mmCIF file of N, CA and C in Angstrom:
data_model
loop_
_atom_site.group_PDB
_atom_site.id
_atom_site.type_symbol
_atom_site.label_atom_id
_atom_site.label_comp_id
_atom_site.label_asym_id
_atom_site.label_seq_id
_atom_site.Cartn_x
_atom_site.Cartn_y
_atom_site.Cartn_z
ATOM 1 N N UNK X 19 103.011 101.941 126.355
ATOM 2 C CA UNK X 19 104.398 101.623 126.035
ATOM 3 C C UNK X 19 104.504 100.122 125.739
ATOM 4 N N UNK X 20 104.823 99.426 124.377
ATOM 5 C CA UNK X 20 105.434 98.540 124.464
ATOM 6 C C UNK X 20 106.195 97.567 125.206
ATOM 7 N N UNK X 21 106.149 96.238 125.346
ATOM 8 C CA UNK X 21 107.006 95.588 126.105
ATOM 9 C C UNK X 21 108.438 95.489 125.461
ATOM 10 N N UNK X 22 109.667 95.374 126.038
ATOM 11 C CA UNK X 22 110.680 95.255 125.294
ATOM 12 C C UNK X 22 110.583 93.658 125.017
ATOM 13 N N UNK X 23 111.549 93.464 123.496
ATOM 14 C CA UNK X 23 111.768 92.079 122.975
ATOM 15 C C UNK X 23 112.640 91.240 124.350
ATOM 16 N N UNK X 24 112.287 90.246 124.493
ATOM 17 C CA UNK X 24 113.526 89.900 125.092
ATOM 18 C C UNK X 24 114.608 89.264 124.800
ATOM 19 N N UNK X 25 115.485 89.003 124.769
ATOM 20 C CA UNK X 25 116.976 88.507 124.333
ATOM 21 C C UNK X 25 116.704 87.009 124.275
ATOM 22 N N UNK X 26 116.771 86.752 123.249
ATOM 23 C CA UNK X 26 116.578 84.961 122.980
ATOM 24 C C UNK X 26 118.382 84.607 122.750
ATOM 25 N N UNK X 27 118.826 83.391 123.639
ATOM 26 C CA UNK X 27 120.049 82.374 123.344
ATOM 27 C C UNK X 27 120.013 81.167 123.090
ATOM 28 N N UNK X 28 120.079 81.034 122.074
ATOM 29 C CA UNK X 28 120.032 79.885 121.487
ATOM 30 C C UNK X 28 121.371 78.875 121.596
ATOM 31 N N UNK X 29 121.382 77.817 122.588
ATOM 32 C CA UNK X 29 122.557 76.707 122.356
ATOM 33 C C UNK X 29 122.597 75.690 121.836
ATOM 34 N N UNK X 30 122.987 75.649 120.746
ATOM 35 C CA UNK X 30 123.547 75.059 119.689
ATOM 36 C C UNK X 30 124.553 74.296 119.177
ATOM 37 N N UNK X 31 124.774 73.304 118.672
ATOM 38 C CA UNK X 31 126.342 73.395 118.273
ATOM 39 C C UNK X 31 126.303 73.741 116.816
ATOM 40 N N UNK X 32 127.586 74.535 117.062
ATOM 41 C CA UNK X 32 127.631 75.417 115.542
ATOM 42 C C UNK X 32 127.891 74.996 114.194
ATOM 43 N N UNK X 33 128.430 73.223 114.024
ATOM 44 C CA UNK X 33 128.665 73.115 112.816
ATOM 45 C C UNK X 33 127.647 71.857 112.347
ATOM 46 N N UNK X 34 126.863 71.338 113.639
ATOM 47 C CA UNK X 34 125.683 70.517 113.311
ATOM 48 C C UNK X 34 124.292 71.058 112.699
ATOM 49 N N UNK X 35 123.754 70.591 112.009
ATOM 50 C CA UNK X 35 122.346 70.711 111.237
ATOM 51 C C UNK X 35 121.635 69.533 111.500
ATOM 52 N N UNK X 36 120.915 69.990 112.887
ATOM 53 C CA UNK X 36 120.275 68.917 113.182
ATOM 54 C C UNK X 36 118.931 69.533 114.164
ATOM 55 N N UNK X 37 118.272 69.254 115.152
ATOM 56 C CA UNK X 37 117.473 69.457 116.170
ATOM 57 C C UNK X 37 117.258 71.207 116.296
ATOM 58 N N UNK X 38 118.552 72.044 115.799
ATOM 59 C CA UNK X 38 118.486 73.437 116.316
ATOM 60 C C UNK X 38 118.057 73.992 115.548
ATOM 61 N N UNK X 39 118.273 73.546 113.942
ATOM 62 C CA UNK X 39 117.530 73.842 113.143
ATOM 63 C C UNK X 39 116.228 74.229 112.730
ATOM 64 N N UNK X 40 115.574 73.304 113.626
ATOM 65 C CA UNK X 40 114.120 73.464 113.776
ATOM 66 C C UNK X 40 113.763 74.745 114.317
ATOM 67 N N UNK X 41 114.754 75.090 115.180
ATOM 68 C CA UNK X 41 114.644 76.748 116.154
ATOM 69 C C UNK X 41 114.902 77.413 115.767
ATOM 70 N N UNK X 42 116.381 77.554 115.126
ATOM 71 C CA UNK X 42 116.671 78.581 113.794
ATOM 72 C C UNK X 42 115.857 78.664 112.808
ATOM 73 N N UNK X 43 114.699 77.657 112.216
ATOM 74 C CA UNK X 43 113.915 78.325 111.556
ATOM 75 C C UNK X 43 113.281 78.817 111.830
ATOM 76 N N UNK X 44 112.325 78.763 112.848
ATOM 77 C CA UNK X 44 111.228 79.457 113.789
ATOM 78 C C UNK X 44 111.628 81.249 113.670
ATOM 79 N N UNK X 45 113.003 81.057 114.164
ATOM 80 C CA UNK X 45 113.796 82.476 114.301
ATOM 81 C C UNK X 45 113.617 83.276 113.236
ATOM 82 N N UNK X 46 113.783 82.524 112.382
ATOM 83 C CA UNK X 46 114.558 82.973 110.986
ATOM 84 C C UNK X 46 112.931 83.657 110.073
ATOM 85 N N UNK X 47 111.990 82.197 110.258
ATOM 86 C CA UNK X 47 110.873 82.571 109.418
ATOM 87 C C UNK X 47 109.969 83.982 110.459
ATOM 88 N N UNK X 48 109.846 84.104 111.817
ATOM 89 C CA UNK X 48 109.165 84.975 112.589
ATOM 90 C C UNK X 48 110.279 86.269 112.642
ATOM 91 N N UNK X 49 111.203 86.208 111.832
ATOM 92 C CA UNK X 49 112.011 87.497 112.241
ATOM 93 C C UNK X 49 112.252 87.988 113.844
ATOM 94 N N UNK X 50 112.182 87.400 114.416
ATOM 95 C CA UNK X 50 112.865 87.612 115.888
ATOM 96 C C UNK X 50 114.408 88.017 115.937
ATOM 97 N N UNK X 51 114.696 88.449 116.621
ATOM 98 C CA UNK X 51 116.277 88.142 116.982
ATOM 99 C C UNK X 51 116.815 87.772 117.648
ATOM 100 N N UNK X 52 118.139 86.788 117.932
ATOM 101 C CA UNK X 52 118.283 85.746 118.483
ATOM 102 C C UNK X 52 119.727 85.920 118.263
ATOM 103 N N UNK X 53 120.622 85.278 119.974
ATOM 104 C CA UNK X 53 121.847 85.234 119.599
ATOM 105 C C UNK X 53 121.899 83.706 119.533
ATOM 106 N N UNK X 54 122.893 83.686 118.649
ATOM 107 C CA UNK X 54 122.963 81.900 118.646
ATOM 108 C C UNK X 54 124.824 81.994 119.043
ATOM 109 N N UNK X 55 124.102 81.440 120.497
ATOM 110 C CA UNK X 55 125.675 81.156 120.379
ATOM 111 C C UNK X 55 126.579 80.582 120.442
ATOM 112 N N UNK X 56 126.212 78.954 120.100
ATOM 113 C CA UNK X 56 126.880 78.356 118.952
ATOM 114 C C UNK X 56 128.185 79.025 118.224
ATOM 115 N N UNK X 57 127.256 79.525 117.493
ATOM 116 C CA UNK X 57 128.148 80.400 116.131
ATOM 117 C C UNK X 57 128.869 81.431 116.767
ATOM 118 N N UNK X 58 129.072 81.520 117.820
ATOM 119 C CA UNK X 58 129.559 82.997 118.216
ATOM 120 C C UNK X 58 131.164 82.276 118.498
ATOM 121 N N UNK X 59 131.995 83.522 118.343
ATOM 122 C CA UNK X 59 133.337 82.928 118.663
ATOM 123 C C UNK X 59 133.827 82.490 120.061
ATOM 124 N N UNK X 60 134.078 81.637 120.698
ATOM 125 C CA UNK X 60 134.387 81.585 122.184
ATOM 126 C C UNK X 60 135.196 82.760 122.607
ATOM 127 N N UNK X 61 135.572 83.868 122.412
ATOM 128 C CA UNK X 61 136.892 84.847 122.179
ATOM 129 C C UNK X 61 135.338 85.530 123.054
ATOM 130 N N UNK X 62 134.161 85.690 122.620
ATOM 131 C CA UNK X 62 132.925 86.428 122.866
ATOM 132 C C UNK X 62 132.025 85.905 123.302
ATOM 133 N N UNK X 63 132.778 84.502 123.989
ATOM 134 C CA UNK X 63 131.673 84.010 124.782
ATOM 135 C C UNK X 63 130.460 82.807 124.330
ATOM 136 N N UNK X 64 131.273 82.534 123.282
ATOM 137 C CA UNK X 64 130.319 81.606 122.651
ATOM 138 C C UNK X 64 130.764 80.006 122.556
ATOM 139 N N UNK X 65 130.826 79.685 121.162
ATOM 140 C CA UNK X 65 131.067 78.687 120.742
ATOM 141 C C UNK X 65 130.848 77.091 121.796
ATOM 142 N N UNK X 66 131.373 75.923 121.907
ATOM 143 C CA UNK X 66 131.670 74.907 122.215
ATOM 144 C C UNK X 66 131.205 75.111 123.522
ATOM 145 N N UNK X 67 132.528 75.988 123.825
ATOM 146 C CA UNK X 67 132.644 75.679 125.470
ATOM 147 C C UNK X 67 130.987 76.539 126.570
ATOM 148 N N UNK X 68 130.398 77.319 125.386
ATOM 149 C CA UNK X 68 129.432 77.881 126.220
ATOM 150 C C UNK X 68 128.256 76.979 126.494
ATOM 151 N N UNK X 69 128.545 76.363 125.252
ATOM 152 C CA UNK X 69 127.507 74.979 125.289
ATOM 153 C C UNK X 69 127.397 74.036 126.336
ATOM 154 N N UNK X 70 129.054 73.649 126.625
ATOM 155 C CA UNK X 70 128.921 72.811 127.620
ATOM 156 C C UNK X 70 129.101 73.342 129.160
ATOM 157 N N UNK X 71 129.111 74.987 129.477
ATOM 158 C CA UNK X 71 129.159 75.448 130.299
ATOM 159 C C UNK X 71 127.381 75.632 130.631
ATOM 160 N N UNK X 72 126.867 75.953 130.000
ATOM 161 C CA UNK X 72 124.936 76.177 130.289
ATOM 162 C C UNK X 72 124.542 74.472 130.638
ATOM 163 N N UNK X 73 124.921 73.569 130.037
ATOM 164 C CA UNK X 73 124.602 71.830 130.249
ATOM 165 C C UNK X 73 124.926 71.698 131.968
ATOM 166 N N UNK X 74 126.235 71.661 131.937
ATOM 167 C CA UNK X 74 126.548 71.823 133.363
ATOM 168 C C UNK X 74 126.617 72.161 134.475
ATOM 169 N N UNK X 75 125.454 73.437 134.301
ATOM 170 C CA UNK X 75 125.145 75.101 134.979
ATOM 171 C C UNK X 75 123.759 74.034 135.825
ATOM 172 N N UNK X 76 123.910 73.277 136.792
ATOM 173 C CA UNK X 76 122.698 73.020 137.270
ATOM 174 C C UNK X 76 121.782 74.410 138.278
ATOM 175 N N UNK X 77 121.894 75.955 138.872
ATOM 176 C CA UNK X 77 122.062 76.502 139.375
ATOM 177 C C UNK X 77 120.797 77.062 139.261
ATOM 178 N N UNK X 78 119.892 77.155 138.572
ATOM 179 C CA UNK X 78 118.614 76.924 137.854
ATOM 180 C C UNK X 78 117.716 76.008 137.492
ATOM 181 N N UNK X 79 117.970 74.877 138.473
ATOM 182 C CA UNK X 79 116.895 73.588 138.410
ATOM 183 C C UNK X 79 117.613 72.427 137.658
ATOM 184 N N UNK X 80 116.733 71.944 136.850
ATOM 185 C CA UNK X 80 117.560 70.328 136.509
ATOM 186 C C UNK X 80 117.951 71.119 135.204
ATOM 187 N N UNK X 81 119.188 70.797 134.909
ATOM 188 C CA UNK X 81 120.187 70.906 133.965
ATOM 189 C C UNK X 81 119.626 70.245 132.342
ATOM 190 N N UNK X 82 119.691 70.697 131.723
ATOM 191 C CA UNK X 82 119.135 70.364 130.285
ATOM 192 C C UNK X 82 119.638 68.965 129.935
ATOM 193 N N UNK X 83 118.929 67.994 129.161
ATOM 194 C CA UNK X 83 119.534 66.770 128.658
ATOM 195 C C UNK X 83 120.941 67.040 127.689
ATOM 196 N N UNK X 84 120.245 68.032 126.501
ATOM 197 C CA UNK X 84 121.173 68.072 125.027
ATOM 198 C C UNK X 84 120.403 69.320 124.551
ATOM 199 N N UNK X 85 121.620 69.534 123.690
ATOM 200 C CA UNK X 85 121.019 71.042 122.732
ATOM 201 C C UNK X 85 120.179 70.599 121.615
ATOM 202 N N UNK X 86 119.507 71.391 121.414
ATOM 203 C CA UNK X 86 119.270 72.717 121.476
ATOM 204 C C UNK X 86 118.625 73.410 123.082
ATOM 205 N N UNK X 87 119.154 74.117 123.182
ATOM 206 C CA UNK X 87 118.544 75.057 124.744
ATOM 207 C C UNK X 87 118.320 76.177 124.298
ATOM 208 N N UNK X 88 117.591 76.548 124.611
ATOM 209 C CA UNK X 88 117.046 78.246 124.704
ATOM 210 C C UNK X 88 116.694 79.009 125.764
ATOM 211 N N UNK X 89 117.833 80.060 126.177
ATOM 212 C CA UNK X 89 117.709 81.051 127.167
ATOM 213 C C UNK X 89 117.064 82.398 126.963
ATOM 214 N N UNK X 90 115.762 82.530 128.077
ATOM 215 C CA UNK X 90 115.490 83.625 128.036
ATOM 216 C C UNK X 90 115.567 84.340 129.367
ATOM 217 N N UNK X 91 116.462 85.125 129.720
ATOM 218 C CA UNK X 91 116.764 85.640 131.168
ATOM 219 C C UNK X 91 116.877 84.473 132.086
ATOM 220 N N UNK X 92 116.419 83.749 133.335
ATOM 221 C CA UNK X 92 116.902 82.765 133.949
ATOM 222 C C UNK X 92 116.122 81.648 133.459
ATOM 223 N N UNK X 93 114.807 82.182 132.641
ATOM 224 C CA UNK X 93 114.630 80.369 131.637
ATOM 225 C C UNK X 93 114.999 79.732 130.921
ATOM 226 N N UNK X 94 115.171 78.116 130.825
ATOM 227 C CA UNK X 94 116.049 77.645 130.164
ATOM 228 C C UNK X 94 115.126 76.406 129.777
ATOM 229 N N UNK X 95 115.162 76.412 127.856
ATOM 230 C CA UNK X 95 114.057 75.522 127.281
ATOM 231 C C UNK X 95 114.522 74.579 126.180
ATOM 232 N N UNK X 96 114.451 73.057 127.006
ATOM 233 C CA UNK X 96 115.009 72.045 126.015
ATOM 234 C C UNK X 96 113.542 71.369 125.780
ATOM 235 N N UNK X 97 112.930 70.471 124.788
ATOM 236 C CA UNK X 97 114.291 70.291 123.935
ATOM 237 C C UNK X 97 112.896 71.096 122.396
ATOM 238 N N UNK X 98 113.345 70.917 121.234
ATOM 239 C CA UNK X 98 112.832 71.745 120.254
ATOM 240 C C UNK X 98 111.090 71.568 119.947
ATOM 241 N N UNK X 99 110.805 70.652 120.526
ATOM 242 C CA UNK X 99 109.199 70.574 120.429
ATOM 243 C C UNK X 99 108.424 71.606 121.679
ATOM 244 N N UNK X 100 109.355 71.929 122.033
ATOM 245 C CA UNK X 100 108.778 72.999 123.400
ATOM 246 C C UNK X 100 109.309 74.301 122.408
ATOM 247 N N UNK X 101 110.647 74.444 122.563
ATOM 248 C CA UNK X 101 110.686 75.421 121.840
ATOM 249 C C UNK X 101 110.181 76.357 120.601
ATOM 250 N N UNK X 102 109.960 75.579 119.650
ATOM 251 C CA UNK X 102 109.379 76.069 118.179
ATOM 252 C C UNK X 102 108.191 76.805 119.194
ATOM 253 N N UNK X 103 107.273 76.319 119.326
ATOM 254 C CA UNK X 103 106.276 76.905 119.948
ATOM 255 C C UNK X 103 106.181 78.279 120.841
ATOM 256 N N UNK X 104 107.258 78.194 121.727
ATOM 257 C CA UNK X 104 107.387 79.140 122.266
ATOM 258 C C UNK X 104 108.093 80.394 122.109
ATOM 259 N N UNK X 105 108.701 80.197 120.565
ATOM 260 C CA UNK X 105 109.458 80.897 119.977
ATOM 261 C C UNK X 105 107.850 81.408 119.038
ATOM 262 N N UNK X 106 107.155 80.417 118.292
ATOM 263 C CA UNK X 106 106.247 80.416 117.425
ATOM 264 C C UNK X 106 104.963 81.549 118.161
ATOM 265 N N UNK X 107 104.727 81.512 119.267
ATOM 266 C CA UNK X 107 103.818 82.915 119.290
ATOM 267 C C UNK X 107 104.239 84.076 119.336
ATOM 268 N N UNK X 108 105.246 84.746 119.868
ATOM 269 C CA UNK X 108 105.467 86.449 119.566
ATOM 270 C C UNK X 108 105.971 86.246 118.327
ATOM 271 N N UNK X 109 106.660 85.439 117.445
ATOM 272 C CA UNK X 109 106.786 85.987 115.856
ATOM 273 C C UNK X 109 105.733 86.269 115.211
ATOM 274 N N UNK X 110 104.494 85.122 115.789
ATOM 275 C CA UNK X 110 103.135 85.659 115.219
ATOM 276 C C UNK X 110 102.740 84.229 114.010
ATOM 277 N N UNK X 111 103.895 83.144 114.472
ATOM 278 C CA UNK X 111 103.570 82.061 113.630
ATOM 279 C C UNK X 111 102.823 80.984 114.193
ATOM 280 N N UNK X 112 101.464 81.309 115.290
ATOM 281 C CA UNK X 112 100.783 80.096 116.139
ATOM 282 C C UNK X 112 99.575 79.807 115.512
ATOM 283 N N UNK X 113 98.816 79.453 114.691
ATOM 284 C CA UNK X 113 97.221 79.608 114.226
ATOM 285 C C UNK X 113 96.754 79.757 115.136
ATOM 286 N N UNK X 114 95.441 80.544 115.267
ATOM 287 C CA UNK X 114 95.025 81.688 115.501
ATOM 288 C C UNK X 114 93.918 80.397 116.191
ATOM 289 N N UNK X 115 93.621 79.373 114.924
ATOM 290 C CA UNK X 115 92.466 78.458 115.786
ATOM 291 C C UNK X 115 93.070 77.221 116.492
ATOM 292 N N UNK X 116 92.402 77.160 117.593
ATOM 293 C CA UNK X 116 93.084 76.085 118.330
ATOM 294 C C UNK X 116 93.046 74.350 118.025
ATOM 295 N N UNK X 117 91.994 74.125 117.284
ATOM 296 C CA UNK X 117 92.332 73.011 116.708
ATOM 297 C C UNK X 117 93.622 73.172 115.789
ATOM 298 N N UNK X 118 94.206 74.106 114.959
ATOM 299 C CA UNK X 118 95.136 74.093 113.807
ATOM 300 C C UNK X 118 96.451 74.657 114.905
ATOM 301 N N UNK X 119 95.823 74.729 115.731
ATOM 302 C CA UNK X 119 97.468 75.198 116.743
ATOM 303 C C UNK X 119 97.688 73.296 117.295
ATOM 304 N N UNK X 120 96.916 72.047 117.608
ATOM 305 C CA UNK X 120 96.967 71.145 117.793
ATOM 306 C C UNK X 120 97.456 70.688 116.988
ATOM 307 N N UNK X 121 97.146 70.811 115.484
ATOM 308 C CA UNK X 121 97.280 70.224 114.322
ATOM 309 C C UNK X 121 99.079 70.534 114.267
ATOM 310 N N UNK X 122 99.517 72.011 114.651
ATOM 311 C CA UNK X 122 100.809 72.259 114.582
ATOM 312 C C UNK X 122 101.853 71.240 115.227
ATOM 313 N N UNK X 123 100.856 71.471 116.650
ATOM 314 C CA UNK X 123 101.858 70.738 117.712
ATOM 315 C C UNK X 123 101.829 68.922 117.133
ATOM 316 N N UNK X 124 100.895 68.344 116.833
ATOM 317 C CA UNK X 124 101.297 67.048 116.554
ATOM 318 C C UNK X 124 102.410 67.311 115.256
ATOM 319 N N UNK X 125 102.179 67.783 114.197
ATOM 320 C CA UNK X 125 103.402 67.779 113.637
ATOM 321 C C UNK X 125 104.818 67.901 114.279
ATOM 322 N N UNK X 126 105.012 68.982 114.761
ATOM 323 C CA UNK X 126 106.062 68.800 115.725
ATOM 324 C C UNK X 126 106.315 67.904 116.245
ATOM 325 N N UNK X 127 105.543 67.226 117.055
ATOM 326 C CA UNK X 127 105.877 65.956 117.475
ATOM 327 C C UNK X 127 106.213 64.799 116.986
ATOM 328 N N UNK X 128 105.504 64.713 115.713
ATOM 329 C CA UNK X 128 105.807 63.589 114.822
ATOM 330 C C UNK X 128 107.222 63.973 114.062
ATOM 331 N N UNK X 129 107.979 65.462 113.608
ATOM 332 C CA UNK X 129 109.025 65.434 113.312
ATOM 333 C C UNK X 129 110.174 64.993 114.050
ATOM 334 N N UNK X 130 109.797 65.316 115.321
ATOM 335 C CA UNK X 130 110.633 64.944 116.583
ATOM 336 C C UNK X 130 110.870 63.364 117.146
ATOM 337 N N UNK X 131 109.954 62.955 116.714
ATOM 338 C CA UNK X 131 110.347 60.910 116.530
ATOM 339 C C UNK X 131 111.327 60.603 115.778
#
């Protein structure tokens, strides 16, 4: 039997193009699914205020700096040079050789300066 997917949350703010981006592509190019909820209406739990309700949520260890955050059940993963990655192996986007998985991660890092 298969493992089930697990529910990826992505916090965001919804009208910036910046840092989350990097995660939304990850998402986007590995076909995962992902709530972003950012974009979601606060009416459903989303938007603004969920953002700054997960920041403030210390209840789960040290509280995130800034978004982008990514929730998966009680883990919670700032900031996007951790993330891509950890989003980047079950889509199936990690090279396979570990020098070119290094080669990945310094890019990342160098976008992230």
């Amino acid at each position: 039997m298969a493992a089930a997917t697990p529910t990826y949350e992505l916090f965001y703010w919804p009208t910036i193009q910046g840092r989350g981006e990097f995660v939304r592509l990850v998402f986007e190019e590995g076909g995962l699914p992902c709530v972003d909820v950012g974009r979601r209406p606060e009416s459903e739990g989303g938007g603004r205020a969920a953002i700054l309700g997960l920041l403030e949520d210390d209840a789960s260890g040290t509280p995130p700096f800034a978004p982008p955050v990514l929730r998966v059940g009680s883990l919670r993963l700032p900031p996007p040079a951790l993330l891509c990655p950890y989003v980047a192996g079950p889509a199936g986007l990690l090279p396979s050789d570990e020098a070119e998985r290094w080669r990945a991660g310094q890019l990342m890092l160098t976008v992230m300066d």
